[in-house]
């Protein structure tokens, strides 16, 4: 079935939606994005994603083309028009299409940002077979740029990282800088040792995950100990449990790192509990 998508103010069948070949998102990866999960036809943590979008745009000097209410309306329209029960809304804003290729930013008075949104359904989102088994990760060097806190569409290296993992029979890669894990290719990374949840602190080295913020809050509310600090690959291999978080995977247990099994090699009790809490609480607060 053809989807209805949103492009620059219009709701269109996906086959009719068009963006210029001069768009700076296409030519220079000059754009940002957000992924908001949909459960029961409702948006999970919409305000968190909206706030981070505003920040990403601000850091790149791109004007936010819509206010919160307008963004919410487009998200809701697309979820309704495409009858999405479980899945996500993807949004992308680029610096627009000035007409010529130029490294210099175009004048925002004459070049408006390009706005694209579309939905993807995923019936296995909540009742995920992967979450029951846990995922295997391999470690790779983190050779990305220095502003990973901005959610840009420069996703070539994360994409290559996933392919490196798959070639080694794993599911995903954790990136490593100066001996410490930064994050997963498209998720934040955590280990659990002696009941303590350990994850890298926020900085320009990692994306400030919206799921991360919620999960750490729920963990603290459930009296779990949280330590925000760097951890090494050796420490991770010696952990009792590990997991990743993102809008599209929630809390996903990690059961193997570079071929070393963690604990029994099955999803651990704390990661499993956190996944349940995250899904229950997010469902209650969905918009
Ligand atoms: N990825 N770190 C990176 C590098 C990411 O790309 C993501 C999200 C996260 C988790 O952020 P959040 O909890 O806000 O989803 C961390 C999205 C889901 C993606 O690219 O599809």
PDB file of C-alpha atoms and ligand atoms in Angstrom:
ATOM      1  CA  UNK A   1       0.000   0.000   0.000  1.00  0.00           C
ATOM      2  CA  UNK A   2       1.339   3.434  -0.915  1.00  0.00           C
ATOM      3  CA  UNK A   3       2.041   5.684   2.047  1.00  0.00           C
ATOM      4  CA  UNK A   4       1.007   9.285   2.475  1.00  0.00           C
ATOM      5  CA  UNK A   5       4.094  11.372   3.223  1.00  0.00           C
ATOM      6  CA  UNK A   6       4.643  15.046   4.031  1.00  0.00           C
ATOM      7  CA  UNK A   7       6.870  17.323   1.958  1.00  0.00           C
ATOM      8  CA  UNK A   8       7.100  21.084   2.519  1.00  0.00           C
ATOM      9  CA  UNK A   9       3.479  21.617   3.554  1.00  0.00           C
ATOM     10  CA  UNK A  10       1.817  18.961   1.370  1.00  0.00           C
ATOM     11  CA  UNK A  11       0.476  15.499   2.179  1.00  0.00           C
ATOM     12  CA  UNK A  12       1.135  13.346  -0.899  1.00  0.00           C
ATOM     13  CA  UNK A  13       1.255   9.691  -1.995  1.00  0.00           C
ATOM     14  CA  UNK A  14       4.908   8.646  -1.608  1.00  0.00           C
ATOM     15  CA  UNK A  15       5.385   8.249  -5.386  1.00  0.00           C
ATOM     16  CA  UNK A  16       4.477  11.895  -5.975  1.00  0.00           C
ATOM     17  CA  UNK A  17       6.708  13.383  -3.273  1.00  0.00           C
ATOM     18  CA  UNK A  18       9.752  15.208  -4.640  1.00  0.00           C
ATOM     19  CA  UNK A  19      12.820  17.053  -3.324  1.00  0.00           C
ATOM     20  CA  UNK A  20      15.231  19.070  -5.500  1.00  0.00           C
ATOM     21  CA  UNK A  21      18.524  17.514  -6.687  1.00  0.00           C
ATOM     22  CA  UNK A  22      20.133  20.729  -5.359  1.00  0.00           C
ATOM     23  CA  UNK A  23      18.917  20.080  -1.829  1.00  0.00           C
ATOM     24  CA  UNK A  24      21.822  20.435   0.616  1.00  0.00           C
ATOM     25  CA  UNK A  25      20.642  17.362   2.466  1.00  0.00           C
ATOM     26  CA  UNK A  26      21.310  15.356  -0.709  1.00  0.00           C
ATOM     27  CA  UNK A  27      24.525  17.157  -1.761  1.00  0.00           C
ATOM     28  CA  UNK A  28      26.152  17.788   1.647  1.00  0.00           C
ATOM     29  CA  UNK A  29      24.290  15.871   4.362  1.00  0.00           C
ATOM     30  CA  UNK A  30      23.368  19.362   5.588  1.00  0.00           C
ATOM     31  CA  UNK A  31      20.325  18.394   7.604  1.00  0.00           C
ATOM     32  CA  UNK A  32      19.023  16.884  10.811  1.00  0.00           C
ATOM     33  CA  UNK A  33      16.461  14.235  11.646  1.00  0.00           C
ATOM     34  CA  UNK A  34      14.398  12.670  14.403  1.00  0.00           C
ATOM     35  CA  UNK A  35      12.751   9.283  14.804  1.00  0.00           C
ATOM     36  CA  UNK A  36       9.678   9.169  17.042  1.00  0.00           C
ATOM     37  CA  UNK A  37       8.181   5.819  17.970  1.00  0.00           C
ATOM     38  CA  UNK A  38       4.482   5.072  17.633  1.00  0.00           C
ATOM     39  CA  UNK A  39       2.784   2.615  20.003  1.00  0.00           C
ATOM     40  CA  UNK A  40      -1.018   2.098  19.984  1.00  0.00           C
ATOM     41  CA  UNK A  41      -1.160   4.832  17.304  1.00  0.00           C
ATOM     42  CA  UNK A  42       0.359   7.360  19.760  1.00  0.00           C
ATOM     43  CA  UNK A  43       3.683   9.200  19.858  1.00  0.00           C
ATOM     44  CA  UNK A  44       6.315   8.228  22.428  1.00  0.00           C
ATOM     45  CA  UNK A  45       8.254  11.137  23.963  1.00  0.00           C
ATOM     46  CA  UNK A  46       7.203  13.659  21.315  1.00  0.00           C
ATOM     47  CA  UNK A  47       8.375  16.603  23.434  1.00  0.00           C
ATOM     48  CA  UNK A  48      11.828  15.119  23.935  1.00  0.00           C
ATOM     49  CA  UNK A  49      12.278  14.692  20.191  1.00  0.00           C
ATOM     50  CA  UNK A  50      10.896  18.165  19.464  1.00  0.00           C
ATOM     51  CA  UNK A  51      13.284  19.750  21.987  1.00  0.00           C
ATOM     52  CA  UNK A  52      16.302  17.910  20.544  1.00  0.00           C
ATOM     53  CA  UNK A  53      15.235  18.886  17.000  1.00  0.00           C
ATOM     54  CA  UNK A  54      15.190  22.551  18.031  1.00  0.00           C
ATOM     55  CA  UNK A  55      18.658  22.163  19.537  1.00  0.00           C
ATOM     56  CA  UNK A  56      20.122  20.366  16.483  1.00  0.00           C
ATOM     57  CA  UNK A  57      18.703  23.041  14.160  1.00  0.00           C
ATOM     58  CA  UNK A  58      19.997  25.828  16.408  1.00  0.00           C
ATOM     59  CA  UNK A  59      23.528  24.364  16.494  1.00  0.00           C
ATOM     60  CA  UNK A  60      23.565  24.378  12.667  1.00  0.00           C
ATOM     61  CA  UNK A  61      21.928  27.799  12.285  1.00  0.00           C
ATOM     62  CA  UNK A  62      18.894  26.427  10.468  1.00  0.00           C
ATOM     63  CA  UNK A  63      15.622  28.141  11.390  1.00  0.00           C
ATOM     64  CA  UNK A  64      12.978  25.806  12.822  1.00  0.00           C
ATOM     65  CA  UNK A  65      10.314  25.889  10.106  1.00  0.00           C
ATOM     66  CA  UNK A  66       7.391  24.997  12.437  1.00  0.00           C
ATOM     67  CA  UNK A  67       6.327  25.431  16.052  1.00  0.00           C
ATOM     68  CA  UNK A  68       5.590  22.536  18.426  1.00  0.00           C
ATOM     69  CA  UNK A  69       1.853  22.445  17.633  1.00  0.00           C
ATOM     70  CA  UNK A  70       2.453  22.350  13.867  1.00  0.00           C
ATOM     71  CA  UNK A  71       5.029  19.542  14.215  1.00  0.00           C
ATOM     72  CA  UNK A  72       2.647  17.579  16.429  1.00  0.00           C
ATOM     73  CA  UNK A  73      -0.183  18.037  13.930  1.00  0.00           C
ATOM     74  CA  UNK A  74       1.915  16.701  11.020  1.00  0.00           C
ATOM     75  CA  UNK A  75       3.044  13.698  13.099  1.00  0.00           C
ATOM     76  CA  UNK A  76      -0.545  12.921  14.094  1.00  0.00           C
ATOM     77  CA  UNK A  77      -1.905  13.381  10.555  1.00  0.00           C
ATOM     78  CA  UNK A  78       0.638  10.942   9.138  1.00  0.00           C
ATOM     79  CA  UNK A  79       0.017   8.362  11.865  1.00  0.00           C
ATOM     80  CA  UNK A  80      -3.747   8.620  11.231  1.00  0.00           C
ATOM     81  CA  UNK A  81      -3.623   8.712   7.422  1.00  0.00           C
ATOM     82  CA  UNK A  82      -1.300   5.687   7.298  1.00  0.00           C
ATOM     83  CA  UNK A  83      -3.107   3.839  10.129  1.00  0.00           C
ATOM     84  CA  UNK A  84       0.170   3.250  12.009  1.00  0.00           C
ATOM     85  CA  UNK A  85      -0.388   1.285  15.224  1.00  0.00           C
ATOM     86  CA  UNK A  86       3.217   0.248  15.851  1.00  0.00           C
ATOM     87  CA  UNK A  87       6.139   1.884  14.093  1.00  0.00           C
ATOM     88  CA  UNK A  88       7.709   5.292  13.783  1.00  0.00           C
ATOM     89  CA  UNK A  89       7.573   8.746  12.267  1.00  0.00           C
ATOM     90  CA  UNK A  90      10.795   9.872  10.577  1.00  0.00           C
ATOM     91  CA  UNK A  91      11.355  13.591  10.105  1.00  0.00           C
ATOM     92  CA  UNK A  92      14.139  15.402   8.301  1.00  0.00           C
ATOM     93  CA  UNK A  93      14.877  19.108   7.965  1.00  0.00           C
ATOM     94  CA  UNK A  94      17.628  20.272   5.616  1.00  0.00           C
ATOM     95  CA  UNK A  95      19.056  23.707   4.848  1.00  0.00           C
ATOM     96  CA  UNK A  96      17.064  23.635   1.612  1.00  0.00           C
ATOM     97  CA  UNK A  97      17.826  23.862  -2.088  1.00  0.00           C
ATOM     98  CA  UNK A  98      19.526  27.122  -3.105  1.00  0.00           C
ATOM     99  CA  UNK A  99      19.839  26.142  -6.783  1.00  0.00           C
ATOM    100  CA  UNK A 100      23.636  25.967  -7.108  1.00  0.00           C
ATOM    101  CA  UNK A 101      26.113  23.787  -5.243  1.00  0.00           C
ATOM    102  CA  UNK A 102      28.133  25.989  -2.887  1.00  0.00           C
ATOM    103  CA  UNK A 103      29.961  25.340   0.399  1.00  0.00           C
ATOM    104  CA  UNK A 104      28.745  28.705   1.721  1.00  0.00           C
ATOM    105  CA  UNK A 105      25.370  28.502   3.464  1.00  0.00           C
ATOM    106  CA  UNK A 106      22.602  30.081   1.361  1.00  0.00           C
ATOM    107  CA  UNK A 107      20.761  33.184   2.584  1.00  0.00           C
ATOM    108  CA  UNK A 108      17.872  31.908   4.759  1.00  0.00           C
ATOM    109  CA  UNK A 109      15.743  34.821   3.449  1.00  0.00           C
ATOM    110  CA  UNK A 110      15.712  33.251  -0.005  1.00  0.00           C
ATOM    111  CA  UNK A 111      16.279  29.538   0.722  1.00  0.00           C
ATOM    112  CA  UNK A 112      13.753  27.868   3.006  1.00  0.00           C
ATOM    113  CA  UNK A 113      14.523  24.602   4.837  1.00  0.00           C
ATOM    114  CA  UNK A 114      13.202  21.407   3.258  1.00  0.00           C
ATOM    115  CA  UNK A 115      10.868  19.413   5.505  1.00  0.00           C
ATOM    116  CA  UNK A 116      10.113  15.733   4.904  1.00  0.00           C
ATOM    117  CA  UNK A 117       8.224  13.303   7.132  1.00  0.00           C
ATOM    118  CA  UNK A 118       7.143   9.719   6.565  1.00  0.00           C
ATOM    119  CA  UNK A 119       5.977   6.756   8.621  1.00  0.00           C
ATOM    120  CA  UNK A 120       7.180   3.163   8.875  1.00  0.00           C
ATOM    121  CA  UNK A 121       5.124   0.370  10.421  1.00  0.00           C
ATOM    122  CA  UNK A 122       6.810  -2.342  12.484  1.00  0.00           C
ATOM    123  CA  UNK A 123       4.434  -4.914  14.006  1.00  0.00           C
ATOM    124  CA  UNK A 124       7.351  -6.601  15.893  1.00  0.00           C
ATOM    125  CA  UNK A 125       8.336  -3.385  17.690  1.00  0.00           C
ATOM    126  CA  UNK A 126       7.090  -4.199  21.193  1.00  0.00           C
ATOM    127  CA  UNK A 127       6.916  -7.998  21.075  1.00  0.00           C
ATOM    128  CA  UNK A 128      10.387  -8.205  19.560  1.00  0.00           C
ATOM    129  CA  UNK A 129      11.990 -11.626  18.914  1.00  0.00           C
ATOM    130  CA  UNK A 130      15.405  -9.907  19.101  1.00  0.00           C
ATOM    131  CA  UNK A 131      14.709  -8.568  22.584  1.00  0.00           C
ATOM    132  CA  UNK A 132      13.924 -12.101  23.792  1.00  0.00           C
ATOM    133  CA  UNK A 133      17.262 -13.457  22.516  1.00  0.00           C
ATOM    134  CA  UNK A 134      19.417 -10.370  22.942  1.00  0.00           C
ATOM    135  CA  UNK A 135      21.839  -9.012  20.343  1.00  0.00           C
ATOM    136  CA  UNK A 136      25.542  -9.560  19.667  1.00  0.00           C
ATOM    137  CA  UNK A 137      27.835  -6.566  19.169  1.00  0.00           C
ATOM    138  CA  UNK A 138      31.368  -6.143  17.888  1.00  0.00           C
ATOM    139  CA  UNK A 139      33.580  -3.150  18.653  1.00  0.00           C
ATOM    140  CA  UNK A 140      34.916  -0.791  15.963  1.00  0.00           C
ATOM    141  CA  UNK A 141      36.898   2.456  16.038  1.00  0.00           C
ATOM    142  CA  UNK A 142      34.806   5.590  16.405  1.00  0.00           C
ATOM    143  CA  UNK A 143      36.009   7.695  13.475  1.00  0.00           C
ATOM    144  CA  UNK A 144      32.976  10.006  13.281  1.00  0.00           C
ATOM    145  CA  UNK A 145      33.151  13.799  13.480  1.00  0.00           C
ATOM    146  CA  UNK A 146      33.309  15.754  16.752  1.00  0.00           C
ATOM    147  CA  UNK A 147      29.674  16.926  17.010  1.00  0.00           C
ATOM    148  CA  UNK A 148      27.830  13.671  17.540  1.00  0.00           C
ATOM    149  CA  UNK A 149      25.435  15.522  19.860  1.00  0.00           C
ATOM    150  CA  UNK A 150      23.812  17.040  16.748  1.00  0.00           C
ATOM    151  CA  UNK A 151      21.456  14.544  15.094  1.00  0.00           C
ATOM    152  CA  UNK A 152      22.627  15.060  11.519  1.00  0.00           C
ATOM    153  CA  UNK A 153      21.853  12.856   8.530  1.00  0.00           C
ATOM    154  CA  UNK A 154      25.562  11.989   8.077  1.00  0.00           C
ATOM    155  CA  UNK A 155      24.983   8.295   8.713  1.00  0.00           C
ATOM    156  CA  UNK A 156      27.508   6.677   6.371  1.00  0.00           C
ATOM    157  CA  UNK A 157      29.912   5.475   9.056  1.00  0.00           C
ATOM    158  CA  UNK A 158      27.153   4.141  11.356  1.00  0.00           C
ATOM    159  CA  UNK A 159      25.782   2.316   8.311  1.00  0.00           C
ATOM    160  CA  UNK A 160      29.239   0.896   7.493  1.00  0.00           C
ATOM    161  CA  UNK A 161      29.588  -0.104  11.151  1.00  0.00           C
ATOM    162  CA  UNK A 162      26.383  -2.145  11.024  1.00  0.00           C
ATOM    163  CA  UNK A 163      27.645  -3.869   7.868  1.00  0.00           C
ATOM    164  CA  UNK A 164      30.981  -4.678   9.561  1.00  0.00           C
ATOM    165  CA  UNK A 165      29.013  -6.246  12.424  1.00  0.00           C
ATOM    166  CA  UNK A 166      26.777  -8.271  10.128  1.00  0.00           C
ATOM    167  CA  UNK A 167      29.798  -9.569   8.176  1.00  0.00           C
ATOM    168  CA  UNK A 168      31.144 -10.918  11.496  1.00  0.00           C
ATOM    169  CA  UNK A 169      27.849 -12.620  12.339  1.00  0.00           C
ATOM    170  CA  UNK A 170      26.852  -9.971  14.910  1.00  0.00           C
ATOM    171  CA  UNK A 171      23.881  -7.600  14.976  1.00  0.00           C
ATOM    172  CA  UNK A 172      25.443  -4.218  15.660  1.00  0.00           C
ATOM    173  CA  UNK A 173      28.674  -2.409  16.518  1.00  0.00           C
ATOM    174  CA  UNK A 174      29.778  -0.404  19.553  1.00  0.00           C
ATOM    175  CA  UNK A 175      32.164   2.404  18.702  1.00  0.00           C
ATOM    176  CA  UNK A 176      35.333   2.939  20.721  1.00  0.00           C
ATOM    177  CA  UNK A 177      37.398   6.090  21.207  1.00  0.00           C
ATOM    178  CA  UNK A 178      40.595   6.196  23.315  1.00  0.00           C
ATOM    179  CA  UNK A 179      39.769   2.762  24.696  1.00  0.00           C
ATOM    180  CA  UNK A 180      36.275   3.699  25.913  1.00  0.00           C
ATOM    181  CA  UNK A 181      32.922   2.855  24.318  1.00  0.00           C
ATOM    182  CA  UNK A 182      31.150   5.931  22.982  1.00  0.00           C
ATOM    183  CA  UNK A 183      27.834   4.481  21.757  1.00  0.00           C
ATOM    184  CA  UNK A 184      26.251   2.001  19.353  1.00  0.00           C
ATOM    185  CA  UNK A 185      25.915   2.830  15.657  1.00  0.00           C
ATOM    186  CA  UNK A 186      22.332   3.999  16.228  1.00  0.00           C
ATOM    187  CA  UNK A 187      21.823   3.667  19.977  1.00  0.00           C
ATOM    188  CA  UNK A 188      23.318   4.479  23.377  1.00  0.00           C
ATOM    189  CA  UNK A 189      25.362   1.765  25.107  1.00  0.00           C
ATOM    190  CA  UNK A 190      25.239   0.523  28.731  1.00  0.00           C
ATOM    191  CA  UNK A 191      26.794  -2.172  30.881  1.00  0.00           C
ATOM    192  CA  UNK A 192      25.620  -3.490  34.256  1.00  0.00           C
ATOM    193  CA  UNK A 193      28.085  -4.647  36.907  1.00  0.00           C
ATOM    194  CA  UNK A 194      27.120  -5.666  40.464  1.00  0.00           C
ATOM    195  CA  UNK A 195      23.697  -4.067  39.991  1.00  0.00           C
ATOM    196  CA  UNK A 196      25.086  -0.729  38.781  1.00  0.00           C
ATOM    197  CA  UNK A 197      24.088   0.633  35.380  1.00  0.00           C
ATOM    198  CA  UNK A 198      27.087   2.298  33.697  1.00  0.00           C
ATOM    199  CA  UNK A 199      26.837   4.519  30.612  1.00  0.00           C
ATOM    200  CA  UNK A 200      29.000   7.257  29.128  1.00  0.00           C
ATOM    201  CA  UNK A 201      28.162  10.769  30.350  1.00  0.00           C
ATOM    202  CA  UNK A 202      26.645  13.302  27.941  1.00  0.00           C
ATOM    203  CA  UNK A 203      29.087  15.371  25.859  1.00  0.00           C
ATOM    204  CA  UNK A 204      29.702  16.147  22.177  1.00  0.00           C
ATOM    205  CA  UNK A 205      31.021  12.556  21.844  1.00  0.00           C
ATOM    206  CA  UNK A 206      27.553  10.966  21.789  1.00  0.00           C
ATOM    207  CA  UNK A 207      23.989  11.644  20.814  1.00  0.00           C
ATOM    208  CA  UNK A 208      21.896  12.728  23.788  1.00  0.00           C
ATOM    209  CA  UNK A 209      19.379   9.916  23.450  1.00  0.00           C
ATOM    210  CA  UNK A 210      15.783  10.669  24.316  1.00  0.00           C
ATOM    211  CA  UNK A 211      15.322   7.019  25.292  1.00  0.00           C
ATOM    212  CA  UNK A 212      18.512   7.257  27.402  1.00  0.00           C
ATOM    213  CA  UNK A 213      17.076  10.157  29.409  1.00  0.00           C
ATOM    214  CA  UNK A 214      13.813   8.294  30.050  1.00  0.00           C
ATOM    215  CA  UNK A 215      15.489   4.968  30.899  1.00  0.00           C
ATOM    216  CA  UNK A 216      17.924   6.556  33.376  1.00  0.00           C
ATOM    217  CA  UNK A 217      15.019   8.368  35.031  1.00  0.00           C
ATOM    218  CA  UNK A 218      12.983   5.143  35.306  1.00  0.00           C
ATOM    219  CA  UNK A 219      16.044   3.241  36.600  1.00  0.00           C
ATOM    220  CA  UNK A 220      16.569   5.796  39.361  1.00  0.00           C
ATOM    221  CA  UNK A 221      12.866   5.763  40.236  1.00  0.00           C
ATOM    222  CA  UNK A 222      13.137   1.959  40.558  1.00  0.00           C
ATOM    223  CA  UNK A 223      16.069   2.449  43.017  1.00  0.00           C
ATOM    224  CA  UNK A 224      18.629   1.116  40.523  1.00  0.00           C
ATOM    225  CA  UNK A 225      22.139   2.616  40.764  1.00  0.00           C
ATOM    226  CA  UNK A 226      23.277   4.658  37.744  1.00  0.00           C
ATOM    227  CA  UNK A 227      26.875   5.731  37.011  1.00  0.00           C
ATOM    228  CA  UNK A 228      27.452   8.109  34.096  1.00  0.00           C
ATOM    229  CA  UNK A 229      31.100   7.556  33.176  1.00  0.00           C
ATOM    230  CA  UNK A 230      33.354   6.074  30.495  1.00  0.00           C
ATOM    231  CA  UNK A 231      33.770   2.306  30.377  1.00  0.00           C
ATOM    232  CA  UNK A 232      36.341   0.244  28.469  1.00  0.00           C
ATOM    233  CA  UNK A 233      35.801  -2.720  26.154  1.00  0.00           C
ATOM    234  CA  UNK A 234      37.444  -5.044  28.731  1.00  0.00           C
ATOM    235  CA  UNK A 235      35.095  -3.774  31.415  1.00  0.00           C
ATOM    236  CA  UNK A 236      32.160  -4.375  29.073  1.00  0.00           C
ATOM    237  CA  UNK A 237      33.248  -7.964  28.350  1.00  0.00           C
ATOM    238  CA  UNK A 238      33.456  -8.578  32.084  1.00  0.00           C
ATOM    239  CA  UNK A 239      30.004  -7.064  32.785  1.00  0.00           C
ATOM    240  CA  UNK A 240      27.045  -9.036  34.135  1.00  0.00           C
ATOM    241  CA  UNK A 241      24.673  -7.560  31.543  1.00  0.00           C
ATOM    242  CA  UNK A 242      24.631  -4.977  28.787  1.00  0.00           C
ATOM    243  CA  UNK A 243      22.022  -3.239  26.676  1.00  0.00           C
ATOM    244  CA  UNK A 244      21.406  -0.450  24.180  1.00  0.00           C
ATOM    245  CA  UNK A 245      18.615   2.114  23.969  1.00  0.00           C
ATOM    246  CA  UNK A 246      17.025   3.995  21.083  1.00  0.00           C
ATOM    247  CA  UNK A 247      13.609   5.151  19.959  1.00  0.00           C
ATOM    248  CA  UNK A 248      13.374   2.193  17.588  1.00  0.00           C
ATOM    249  CA  UNK A 249      14.652  -0.570  19.917  1.00  0.00           C
ATOM    250  CA  UNK A 250      13.649   0.774  23.389  1.00  0.00           C
ATOM    251  CA  UNK A 251      15.860  -1.233  25.770  1.00  0.00           C
ATOM    252  CA  UNK A 252      17.568  -4.027  23.811  1.00  0.00           C
ATOM    253  CA  UNK A 253      19.653  -6.563  25.775  1.00  0.00           C
ATOM    254  CA  UNK A 254      23.211  -7.236  24.532  1.00  0.00           C
ATOM    255  CA  UNK A 255      24.398 -10.807  25.199  1.00  0.00           C
ATOM    256  CA  UNK A 256      27.771 -10.928  23.456  1.00  0.00           C
ATOM    257  CA  UNK A 257      30.627  -8.452  22.891  1.00  0.00           C
ATOM    258  CA  UNK A 258      33.387  -9.347  20.384  1.00  0.00           C
ATOM    259  CA  UNK A 259      32.523 -13.038  20.798  1.00  0.00           C
ATOM    260  CA  UNK A 260      32.579 -12.944  24.637  1.00  0.00           C
ATOM    261  CA  UNK A 261      29.284 -14.039  26.184  1.00  0.00           C
ATOM    262  CA  UNK A 262      27.966 -11.944  29.069  1.00  0.00           C
ATOM    263  CA  UNK A 263      26.633 -13.882  32.054  1.00  0.00           C
ATOM    264  CA  UNK A 264      24.635 -16.869  30.840  1.00  0.00           C
ATOM    265  CA  UNK A 265      24.496 -15.548  27.288  1.00  0.00           C
ATOM    266  CA  UNK A 266      20.784 -14.729  27.661  1.00  0.00           C
ATOM    267  CA  UNK A 267      19.182 -11.294  28.311  1.00  0.00           C
ATOM    268  CA  UNK A 268      19.860 -10.290  31.911  1.00  0.00           C
ATOM    269  CA  UNK A 269      17.185  -9.589  34.553  1.00  0.00           C
ATOM    270  CA  UNK A 270      17.828  -5.841  34.922  1.00  0.00           C
ATOM    271  CA  UNK A 271      17.825  -5.124  31.187  1.00  0.00           C
ATOM    272  CA  UNK A 272      14.661  -7.185  30.800  1.00  0.00           C
ATOM    273  CA  UNK A 273      12.983  -5.328  33.682  1.00  0.00           C
ATOM    274  CA  UNK A 274      14.046  -1.932  32.311  1.00  0.00           C
ATOM    275  CA  UNK A 275      12.577  -2.805  28.911  1.00  0.00           C
ATOM    276  CA  UNK A 276       9.230  -3.640  30.543  1.00  0.00           C
ATOM    277  CA  UNK A 277       9.224  -0.473  32.648  1.00  0.00           C
ATOM    278  CA  UNK A 278      10.182   1.693  29.661  1.00  0.00           C
ATOM    279  CA  UNK A 279       7.418   0.281  27.453  1.00  0.00           C
ATOM    280  CA  UNK A 280       4.752   0.491  30.203  1.00  0.00           C
ATOM    281  CA  UNK A 281       5.626   4.031  31.281  1.00  0.00           C
ATOM    282  CA  UNK A 282       6.033   5.335  27.716  1.00  0.00           C
ATOM    283  CA  UNK A 283       2.658   3.882  26.754  1.00  0.00           C
ATOM    284  CA  UNK A 284       1.018   5.735  29.648  1.00  0.00           C
ATOM    285  CA  UNK A 285       2.589   9.078  28.673  1.00  0.00           C
ATOM    286  CA  UNK A 286       2.141   8.764  24.868  1.00  0.00           C
ATOM    287  CA  UNK A 287       0.489  11.648  22.994  1.00  0.00           C
TER     288      UNK A 287
HETATM  289  N1  LIG B   1      19.078   6.539  16.291  1.00  0.00           N
HETATM  290  N2  LIG B   1      23.048   7.299  19.382  1.00  0.00           N
HETATM  291  C1  LIG B   1      22.970   7.342  18.046  1.00  0.00           C
HETATM  292  C2  LIG B   1      24.233   7.451  17.261  1.00  0.00           C
HETATM  293  C3  LIG B   1      21.719   7.266  17.403  1.00  0.00           C
HETATM  294  O1  LIG B   1      21.647   7.321  16.066  1.00  0.00           O
HETATM  295  C4  LIG B   1      20.545   7.131  18.186  1.00  0.00           C
HETATM  296  C5  LIG B   1      19.183   7.079  17.577  1.00  0.00           C
HETATM  297  C6  LIG B   1      20.687   7.080  19.594  1.00  0.00           C
HETATM  298  C7  LIG B   1      19.489   6.949  20.512  1.00  0.00           C
HETATM  299  O2  LIG B   1      18.723   8.139  20.543  1.00  0.00           O
HETATM  300  P1  LIG B   1      17.166   8.102  20.850  1.00  0.00           P
HETATM  301  O3  LIG B   1      17.011   7.360  22.120  1.00  0.00           O
HETATM  302  O4  LIG B   1      16.789   9.510  20.970  1.00  0.00           O
HETATM  303  O5  LIG B   1      16.504   7.371  19.699  1.00  0.00           O
HETATM  304  C8  LIG B   1      21.946   7.186  20.147  1.00  0.00           C
HETATM  305  C9  LIG B   1      17.804   6.554  15.602  1.00  0.00           C
HETATM  306  C10 LIG B   1      16.756   5.746  16.282  1.00  0.00           C
HETATM  307  C11 LIG B   1      17.998   6.178  14.150  1.00  0.00           C
HETATM  308  O6  LIG B   1      18.936   6.680  13.574  1.00  0.00           O
HETATM  309  O7  LIG B   1      17.189   5.440  13.595  1.00  0.00           O
END
